[in-house]
PDB file of C-alpha atoms in Angstrom:
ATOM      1  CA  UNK W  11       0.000   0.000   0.000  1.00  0.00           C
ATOM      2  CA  UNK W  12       1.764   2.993  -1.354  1.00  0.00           C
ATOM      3  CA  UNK W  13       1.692   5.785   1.391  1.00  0.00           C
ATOM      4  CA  UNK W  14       2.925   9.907   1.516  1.00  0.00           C
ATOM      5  CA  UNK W  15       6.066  10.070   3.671  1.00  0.00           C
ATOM      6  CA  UNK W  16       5.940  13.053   5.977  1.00  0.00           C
ATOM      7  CA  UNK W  17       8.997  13.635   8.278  1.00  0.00           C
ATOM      8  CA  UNK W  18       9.480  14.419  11.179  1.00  0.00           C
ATOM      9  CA  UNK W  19       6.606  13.386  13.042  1.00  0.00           C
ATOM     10  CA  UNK W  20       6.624  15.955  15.464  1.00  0.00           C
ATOM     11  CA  UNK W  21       9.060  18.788  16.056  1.00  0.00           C
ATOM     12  CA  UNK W  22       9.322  21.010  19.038  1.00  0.00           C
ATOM     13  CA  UNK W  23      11.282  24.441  18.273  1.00  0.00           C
ATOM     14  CA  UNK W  24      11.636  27.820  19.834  1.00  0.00           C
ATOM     15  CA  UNK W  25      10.477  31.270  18.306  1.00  0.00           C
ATOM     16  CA  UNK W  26      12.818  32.247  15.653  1.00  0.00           C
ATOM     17  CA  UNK W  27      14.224  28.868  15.122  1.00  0.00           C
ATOM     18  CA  UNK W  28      14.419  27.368  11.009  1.00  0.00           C
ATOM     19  CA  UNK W  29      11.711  24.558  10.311  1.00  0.00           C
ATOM     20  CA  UNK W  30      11.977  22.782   7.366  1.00  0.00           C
ATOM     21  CA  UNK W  31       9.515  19.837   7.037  1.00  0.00           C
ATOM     22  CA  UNK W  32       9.443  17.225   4.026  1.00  0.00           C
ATOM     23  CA  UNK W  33       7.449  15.157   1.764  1.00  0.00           C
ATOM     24  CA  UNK W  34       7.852  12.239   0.146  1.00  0.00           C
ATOM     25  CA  UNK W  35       4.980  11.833  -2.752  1.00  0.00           C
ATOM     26  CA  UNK W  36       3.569   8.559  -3.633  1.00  0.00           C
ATOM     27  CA  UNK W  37       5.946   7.320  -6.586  1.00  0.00           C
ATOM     28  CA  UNK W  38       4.127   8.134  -9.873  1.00  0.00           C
ATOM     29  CA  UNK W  39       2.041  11.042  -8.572  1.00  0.00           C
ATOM     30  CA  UNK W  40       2.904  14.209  -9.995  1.00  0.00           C
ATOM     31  CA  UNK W  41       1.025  16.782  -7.874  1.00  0.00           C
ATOM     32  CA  UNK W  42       2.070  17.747  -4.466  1.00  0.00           C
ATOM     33  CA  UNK W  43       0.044  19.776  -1.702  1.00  0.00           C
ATOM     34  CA  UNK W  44       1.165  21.269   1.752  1.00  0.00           C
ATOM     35  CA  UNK W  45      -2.016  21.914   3.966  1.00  0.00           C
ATOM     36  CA  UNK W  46      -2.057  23.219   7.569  1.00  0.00           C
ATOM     37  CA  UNK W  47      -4.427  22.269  10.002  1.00  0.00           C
ATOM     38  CA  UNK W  48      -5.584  23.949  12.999  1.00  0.00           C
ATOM     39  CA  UNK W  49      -8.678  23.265  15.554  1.00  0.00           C
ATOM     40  CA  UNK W  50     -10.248  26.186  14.152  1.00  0.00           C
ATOM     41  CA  UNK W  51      -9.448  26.264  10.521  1.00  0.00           C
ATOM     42  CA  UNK W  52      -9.887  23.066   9.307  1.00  0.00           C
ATOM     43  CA  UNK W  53      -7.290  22.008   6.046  1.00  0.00           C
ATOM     44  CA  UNK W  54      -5.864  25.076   4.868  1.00  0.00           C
ATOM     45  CA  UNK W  55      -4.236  25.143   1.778  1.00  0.00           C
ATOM     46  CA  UNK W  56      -0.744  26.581   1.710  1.00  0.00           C
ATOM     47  CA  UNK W  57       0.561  25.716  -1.283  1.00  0.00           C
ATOM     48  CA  UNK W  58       0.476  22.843  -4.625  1.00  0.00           C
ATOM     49  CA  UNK W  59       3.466  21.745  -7.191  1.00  0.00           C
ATOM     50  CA  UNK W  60       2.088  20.286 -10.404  1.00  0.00           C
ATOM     51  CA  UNK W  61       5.070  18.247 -12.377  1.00  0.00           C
ATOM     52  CA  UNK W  62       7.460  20.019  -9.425  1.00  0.00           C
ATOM     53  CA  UNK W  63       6.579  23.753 -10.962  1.00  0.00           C
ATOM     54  CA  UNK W  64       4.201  25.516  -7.954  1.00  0.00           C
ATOM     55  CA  UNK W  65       0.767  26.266  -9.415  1.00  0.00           C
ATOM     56  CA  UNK W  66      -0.481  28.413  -6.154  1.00  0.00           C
ATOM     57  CA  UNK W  67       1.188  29.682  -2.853  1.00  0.00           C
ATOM     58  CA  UNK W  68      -1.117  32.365  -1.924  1.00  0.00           C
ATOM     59  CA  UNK W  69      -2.262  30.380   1.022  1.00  0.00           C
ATOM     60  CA  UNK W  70       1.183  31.033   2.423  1.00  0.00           C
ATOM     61  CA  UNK W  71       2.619  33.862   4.258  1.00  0.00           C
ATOM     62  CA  UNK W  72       5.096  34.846   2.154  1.00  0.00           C
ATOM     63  CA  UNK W  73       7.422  36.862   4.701  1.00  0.00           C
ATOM     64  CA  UNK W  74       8.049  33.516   6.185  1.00  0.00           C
ATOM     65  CA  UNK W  75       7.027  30.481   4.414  1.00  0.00           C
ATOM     66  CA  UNK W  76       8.741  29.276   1.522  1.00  0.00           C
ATOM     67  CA  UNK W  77       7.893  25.658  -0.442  1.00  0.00           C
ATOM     68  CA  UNK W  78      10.251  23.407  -3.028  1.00  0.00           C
ATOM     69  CA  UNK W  79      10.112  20.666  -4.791  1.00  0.00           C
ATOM     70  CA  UNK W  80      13.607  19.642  -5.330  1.00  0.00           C
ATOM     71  CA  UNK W  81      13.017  16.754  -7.240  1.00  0.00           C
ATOM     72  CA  UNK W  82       9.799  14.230  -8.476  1.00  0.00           C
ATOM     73  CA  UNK W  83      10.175  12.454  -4.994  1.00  0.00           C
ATOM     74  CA  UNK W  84      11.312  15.235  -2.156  1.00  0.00           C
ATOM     75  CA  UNK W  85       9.091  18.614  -1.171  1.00  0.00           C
ATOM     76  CA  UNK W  86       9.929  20.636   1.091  1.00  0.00           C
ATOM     77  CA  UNK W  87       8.090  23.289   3.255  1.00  0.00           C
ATOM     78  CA  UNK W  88      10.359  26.068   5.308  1.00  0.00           C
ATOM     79  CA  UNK W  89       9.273  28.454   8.279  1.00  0.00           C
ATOM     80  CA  UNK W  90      11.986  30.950   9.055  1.00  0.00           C
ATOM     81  CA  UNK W  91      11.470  32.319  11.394  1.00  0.00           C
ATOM     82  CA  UNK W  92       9.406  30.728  13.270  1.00  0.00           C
ATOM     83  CA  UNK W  93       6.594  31.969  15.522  1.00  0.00           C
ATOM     84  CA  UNK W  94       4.252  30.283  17.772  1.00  0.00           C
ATOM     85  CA  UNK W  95       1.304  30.834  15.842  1.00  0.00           C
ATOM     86  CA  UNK W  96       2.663  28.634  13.298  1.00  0.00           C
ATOM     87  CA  UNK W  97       1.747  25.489  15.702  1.00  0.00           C
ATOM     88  CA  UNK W  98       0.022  23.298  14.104  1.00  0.00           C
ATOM     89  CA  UNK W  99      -0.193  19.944  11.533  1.00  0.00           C
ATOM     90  CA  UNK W 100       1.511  19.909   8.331  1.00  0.00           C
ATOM     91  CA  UNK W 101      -0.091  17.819   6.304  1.00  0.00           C
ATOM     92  CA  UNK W 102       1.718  17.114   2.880  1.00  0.00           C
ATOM     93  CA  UNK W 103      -0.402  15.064   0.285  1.00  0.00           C
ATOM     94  CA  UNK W 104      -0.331  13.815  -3.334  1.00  0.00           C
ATOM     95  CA  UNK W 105      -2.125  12.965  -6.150  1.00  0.00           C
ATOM     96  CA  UNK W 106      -2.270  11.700  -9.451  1.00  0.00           C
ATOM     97  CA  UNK W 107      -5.197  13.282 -11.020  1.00  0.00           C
ATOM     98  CA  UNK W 108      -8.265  12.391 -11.709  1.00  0.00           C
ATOM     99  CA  UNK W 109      -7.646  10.022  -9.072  1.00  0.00           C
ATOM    100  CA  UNK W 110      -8.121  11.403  -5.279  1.00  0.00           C
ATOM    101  CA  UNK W 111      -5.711  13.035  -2.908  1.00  0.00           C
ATOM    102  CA  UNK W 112      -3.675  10.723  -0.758  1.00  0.00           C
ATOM    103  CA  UNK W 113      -2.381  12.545   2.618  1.00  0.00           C
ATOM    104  CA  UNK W 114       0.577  11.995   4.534  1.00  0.00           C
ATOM    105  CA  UNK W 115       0.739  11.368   8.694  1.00  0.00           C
ATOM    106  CA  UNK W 116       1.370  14.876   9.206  1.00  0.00           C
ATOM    107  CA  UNK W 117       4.105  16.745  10.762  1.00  0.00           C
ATOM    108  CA  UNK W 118       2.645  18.484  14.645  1.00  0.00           C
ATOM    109  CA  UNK W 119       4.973  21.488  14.854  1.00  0.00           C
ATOM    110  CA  UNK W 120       5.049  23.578  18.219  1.00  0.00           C
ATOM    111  CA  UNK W 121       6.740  27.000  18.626  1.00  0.00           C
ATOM    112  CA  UNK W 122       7.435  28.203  21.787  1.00  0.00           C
TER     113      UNK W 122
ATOM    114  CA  UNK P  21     -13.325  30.374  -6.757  1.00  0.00           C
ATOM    115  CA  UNK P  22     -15.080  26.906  -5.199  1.00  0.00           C
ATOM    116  CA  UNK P  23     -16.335  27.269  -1.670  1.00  0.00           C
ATOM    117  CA  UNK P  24     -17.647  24.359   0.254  1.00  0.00           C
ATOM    118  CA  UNK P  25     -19.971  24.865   3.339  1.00  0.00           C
ATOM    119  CA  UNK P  26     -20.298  21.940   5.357  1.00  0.00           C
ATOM    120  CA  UNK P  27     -23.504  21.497   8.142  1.00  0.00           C
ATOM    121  CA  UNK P  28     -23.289  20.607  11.021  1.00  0.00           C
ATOM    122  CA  UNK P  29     -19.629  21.023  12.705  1.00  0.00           C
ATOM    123  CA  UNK P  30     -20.668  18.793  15.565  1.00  0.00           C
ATOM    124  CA  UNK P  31     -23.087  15.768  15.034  1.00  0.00           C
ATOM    125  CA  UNK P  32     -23.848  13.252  18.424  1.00  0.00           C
ATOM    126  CA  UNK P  33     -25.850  10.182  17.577  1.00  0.00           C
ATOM    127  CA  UNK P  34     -26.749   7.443  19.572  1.00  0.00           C
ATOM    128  CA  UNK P  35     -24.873   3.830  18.448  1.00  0.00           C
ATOM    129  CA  UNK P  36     -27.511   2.430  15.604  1.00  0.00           C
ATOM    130  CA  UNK P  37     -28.862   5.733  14.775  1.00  0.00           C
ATOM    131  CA  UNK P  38     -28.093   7.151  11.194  1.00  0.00           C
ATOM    132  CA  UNK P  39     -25.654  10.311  10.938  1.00  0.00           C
ATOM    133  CA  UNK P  40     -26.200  12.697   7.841  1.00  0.00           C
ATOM    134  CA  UNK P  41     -23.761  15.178   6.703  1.00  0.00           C
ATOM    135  CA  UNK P  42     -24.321  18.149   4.128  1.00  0.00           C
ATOM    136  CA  UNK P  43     -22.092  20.474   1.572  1.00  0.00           C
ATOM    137  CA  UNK P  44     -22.925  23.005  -0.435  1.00  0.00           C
ATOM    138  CA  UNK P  45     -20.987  23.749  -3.197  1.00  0.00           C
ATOM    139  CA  UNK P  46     -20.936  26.926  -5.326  1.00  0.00           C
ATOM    140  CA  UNK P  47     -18.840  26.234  -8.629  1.00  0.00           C
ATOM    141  CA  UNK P  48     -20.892  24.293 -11.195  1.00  0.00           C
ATOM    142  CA  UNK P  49     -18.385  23.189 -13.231  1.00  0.00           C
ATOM    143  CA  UNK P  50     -17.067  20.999  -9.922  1.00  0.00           C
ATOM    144  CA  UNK P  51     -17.342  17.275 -10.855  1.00  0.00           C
ATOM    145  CA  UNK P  52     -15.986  15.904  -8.467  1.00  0.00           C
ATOM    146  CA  UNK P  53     -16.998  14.942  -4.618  1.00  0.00           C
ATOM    147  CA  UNK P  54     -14.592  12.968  -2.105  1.00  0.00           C
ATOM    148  CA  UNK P  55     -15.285  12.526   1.394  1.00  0.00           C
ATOM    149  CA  UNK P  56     -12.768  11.898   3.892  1.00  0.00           C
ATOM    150  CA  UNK P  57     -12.632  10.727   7.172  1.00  0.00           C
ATOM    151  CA  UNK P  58      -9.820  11.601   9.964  1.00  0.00           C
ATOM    152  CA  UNK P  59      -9.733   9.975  13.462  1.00  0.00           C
ATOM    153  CA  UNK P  60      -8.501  11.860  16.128  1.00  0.00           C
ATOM    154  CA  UNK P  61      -3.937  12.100  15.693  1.00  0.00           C
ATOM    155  CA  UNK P  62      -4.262  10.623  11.984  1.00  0.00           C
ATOM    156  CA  UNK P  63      -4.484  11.287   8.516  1.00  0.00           C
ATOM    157  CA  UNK P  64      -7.085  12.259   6.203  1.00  0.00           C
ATOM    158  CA  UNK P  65      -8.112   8.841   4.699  1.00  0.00           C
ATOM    159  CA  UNK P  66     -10.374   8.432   1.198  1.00  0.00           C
ATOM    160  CA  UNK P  67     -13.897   6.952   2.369  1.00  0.00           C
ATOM    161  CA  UNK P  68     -16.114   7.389  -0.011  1.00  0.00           C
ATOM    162  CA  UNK P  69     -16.430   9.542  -3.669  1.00  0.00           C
ATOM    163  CA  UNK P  70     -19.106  10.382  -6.209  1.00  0.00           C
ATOM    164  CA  UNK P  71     -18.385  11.930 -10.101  1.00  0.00           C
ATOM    165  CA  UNK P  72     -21.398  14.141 -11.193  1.00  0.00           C
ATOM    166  CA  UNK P  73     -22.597  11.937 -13.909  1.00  0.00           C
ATOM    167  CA  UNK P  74     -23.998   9.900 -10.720  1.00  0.00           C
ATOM    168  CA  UNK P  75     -26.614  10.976  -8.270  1.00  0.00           C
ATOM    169  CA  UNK P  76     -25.453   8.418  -5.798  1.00  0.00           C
ATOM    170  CA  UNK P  77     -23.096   5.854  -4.481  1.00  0.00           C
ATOM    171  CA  UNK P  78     -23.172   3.184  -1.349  1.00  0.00           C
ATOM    172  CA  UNK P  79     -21.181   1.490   0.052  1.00  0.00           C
ATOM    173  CA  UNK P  80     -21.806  -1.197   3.088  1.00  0.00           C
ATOM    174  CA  UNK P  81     -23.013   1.697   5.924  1.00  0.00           C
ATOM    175  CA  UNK P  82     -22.125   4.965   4.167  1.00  0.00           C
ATOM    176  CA  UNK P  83     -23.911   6.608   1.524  1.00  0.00           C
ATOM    177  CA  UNK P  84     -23.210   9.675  -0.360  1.00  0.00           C
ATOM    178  CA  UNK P  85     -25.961  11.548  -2.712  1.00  0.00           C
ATOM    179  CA  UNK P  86     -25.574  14.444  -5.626  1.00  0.00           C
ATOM    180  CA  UNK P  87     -27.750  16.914  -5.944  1.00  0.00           C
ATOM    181  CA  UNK P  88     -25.896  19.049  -9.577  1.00  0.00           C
ATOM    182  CA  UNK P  89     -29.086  21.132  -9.589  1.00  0.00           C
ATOM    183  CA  UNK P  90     -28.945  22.311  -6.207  1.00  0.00           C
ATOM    184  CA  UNK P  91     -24.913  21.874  -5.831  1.00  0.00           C
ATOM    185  CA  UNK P  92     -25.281  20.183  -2.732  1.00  0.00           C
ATOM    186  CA  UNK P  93     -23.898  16.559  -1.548  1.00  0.00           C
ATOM    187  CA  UNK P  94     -24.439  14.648   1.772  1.00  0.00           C
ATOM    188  CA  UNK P  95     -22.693  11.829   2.724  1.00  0.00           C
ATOM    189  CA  UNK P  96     -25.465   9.129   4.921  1.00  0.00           C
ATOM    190  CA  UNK P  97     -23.930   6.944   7.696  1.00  0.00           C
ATOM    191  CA  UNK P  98     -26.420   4.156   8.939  1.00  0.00           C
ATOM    192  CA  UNK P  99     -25.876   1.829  11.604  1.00  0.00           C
ATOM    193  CA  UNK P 100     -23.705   3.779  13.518  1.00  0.00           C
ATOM    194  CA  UNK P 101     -20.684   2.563  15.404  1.00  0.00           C
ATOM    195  CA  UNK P 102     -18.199   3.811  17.356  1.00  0.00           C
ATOM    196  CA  UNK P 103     -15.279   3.439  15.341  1.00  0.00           C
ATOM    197  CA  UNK P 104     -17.521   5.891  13.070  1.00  0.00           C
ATOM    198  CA  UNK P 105     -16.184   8.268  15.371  1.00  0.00           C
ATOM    199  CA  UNK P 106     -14.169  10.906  13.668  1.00  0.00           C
ATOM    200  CA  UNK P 107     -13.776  14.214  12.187  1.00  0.00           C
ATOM    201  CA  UNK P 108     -15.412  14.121   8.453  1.00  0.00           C
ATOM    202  CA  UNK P 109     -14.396  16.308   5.515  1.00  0.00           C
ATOM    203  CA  UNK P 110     -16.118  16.809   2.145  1.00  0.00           C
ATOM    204  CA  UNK P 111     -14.282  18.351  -0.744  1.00  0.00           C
ATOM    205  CA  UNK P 112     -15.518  19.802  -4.357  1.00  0.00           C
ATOM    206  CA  UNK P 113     -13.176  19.623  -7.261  1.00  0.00           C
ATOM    207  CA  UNK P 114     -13.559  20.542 -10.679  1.00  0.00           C
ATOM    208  CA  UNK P 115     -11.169  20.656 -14.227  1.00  0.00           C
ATOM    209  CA  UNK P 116      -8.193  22.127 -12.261  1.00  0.00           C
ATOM    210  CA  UNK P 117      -8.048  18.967  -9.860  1.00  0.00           C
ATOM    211  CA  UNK P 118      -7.807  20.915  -6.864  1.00  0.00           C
ATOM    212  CA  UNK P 119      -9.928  19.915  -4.211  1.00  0.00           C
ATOM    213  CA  UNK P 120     -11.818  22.648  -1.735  1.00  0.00           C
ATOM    214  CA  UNK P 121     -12.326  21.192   1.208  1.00  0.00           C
ATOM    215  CA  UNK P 122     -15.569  22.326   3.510  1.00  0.00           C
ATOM    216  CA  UNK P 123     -14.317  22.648   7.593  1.00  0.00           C
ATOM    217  CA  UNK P 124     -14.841  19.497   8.895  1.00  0.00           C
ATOM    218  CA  UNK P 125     -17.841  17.730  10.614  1.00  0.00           C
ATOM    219  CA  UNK P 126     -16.799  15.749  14.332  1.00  0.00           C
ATOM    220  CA  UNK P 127     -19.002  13.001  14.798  1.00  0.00           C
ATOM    221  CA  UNK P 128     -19.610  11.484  17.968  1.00  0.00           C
ATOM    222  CA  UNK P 129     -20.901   7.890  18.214  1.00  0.00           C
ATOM    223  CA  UNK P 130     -22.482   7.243  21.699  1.00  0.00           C
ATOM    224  CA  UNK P 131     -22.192   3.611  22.516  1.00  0.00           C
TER     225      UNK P 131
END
């Protein structure tokens, strides 16, 4: 059973502090999403790669946020810095369209 | 763009009873409607999905209806359990393949 690759699980940093959190897509899928999820907001898009080009960030905070796609099989999604209202899940998921959206296990960040 | 609302954001139910969930969708040209549920510290998991050449689809306890003319969806859970327990999510996707997701419906099976 082919599965999204999200590490690390968790990850416990102090304001300021670099994040970077990756992605591994399911092999043969060839569009890549980074959600955040909150109690309160639900899955919030933050950003989507199509063939590894990005397609949308506008759900990101630019100042701070910044997402790659190095190569077919590694994305990557940066906070610096850091601030405690970034705590939440990352979720990272992929798809191969028309065929549904498969999500990762999620990374729980908490700034403190 | 798309925007999904989803009704209720809490649903309690009694073990047996059925649990029906609603979206509303605004783009027409969306033609495409997966749910997904998430139990509480996992991921977002596939359950069930309907195209909109189809005005319904079952399978085993869950349900999930199309209405195109009235762009709303609802996904039907009968015989409740309490594994059905969870947080649900329905999503509306159209030609661009990106789903909108609605904000989440936590369902509480009672045993």
């Amino acid at each position: 059973d082919a599965r999204v690759t999200q590490t690390p699980r968790h990850k416990v940093t102090e304001m300021g502090q670099e994040v970077t959190m990756r992605c591994q897509p399911i092999l043969g899928h060839n569009t890549v999403f980074w959600y955040r999820q909150t109690m309160m907001q639900g899955l919030e898009l933050l950003a989507y790669f199509r063939n590894r080009a990005p397609l949308d960030d506008s759900g990101m905070p630019k100042d701070r946020f910044s997402a790659e796609m190095p190569d077919a099989t590694l994305a990557t999604l940066k906070i610096q810095p850091s601030e405690p209202r970034d705590s939440a899940v990352y979720f990272c998921a992929s798809a191969a369209p028309p065929q549904p959206l498969h999500f990762g296990n999620g990374t729980r960040l908490t700034v403190t | 763009g798309e925007n999904v609302e989803q009704h209720p954001s809490t649903l309690s139910v009694q073990e047996g009873d059925s649990a029906v969930i609603k979206c509303t969708y605004s783009d027409s040209a969306s033609n495409y409607f997966p749910w997904y549920k998430q139990e509480l510290g996992k991921r977002p998991q596939l359950i069930i999905d309907i195209r909109s050449n189809v005005g319904e689809k079952k399978d085993q306890r869950i349900a999930v209806t199309l209405n195109k003319t009235a762009k709303h969806f609802s996904l039907h859970i009968t015989e409740t359990q309490p594994e059905d327990s969870a947080v649900y999510f329905c999503a509306a996707e159209g030609g661009s393949y990106i789903p909108t997701f609605g904000r989440g419906t936590s369902l509480i099976v009672h045993p």
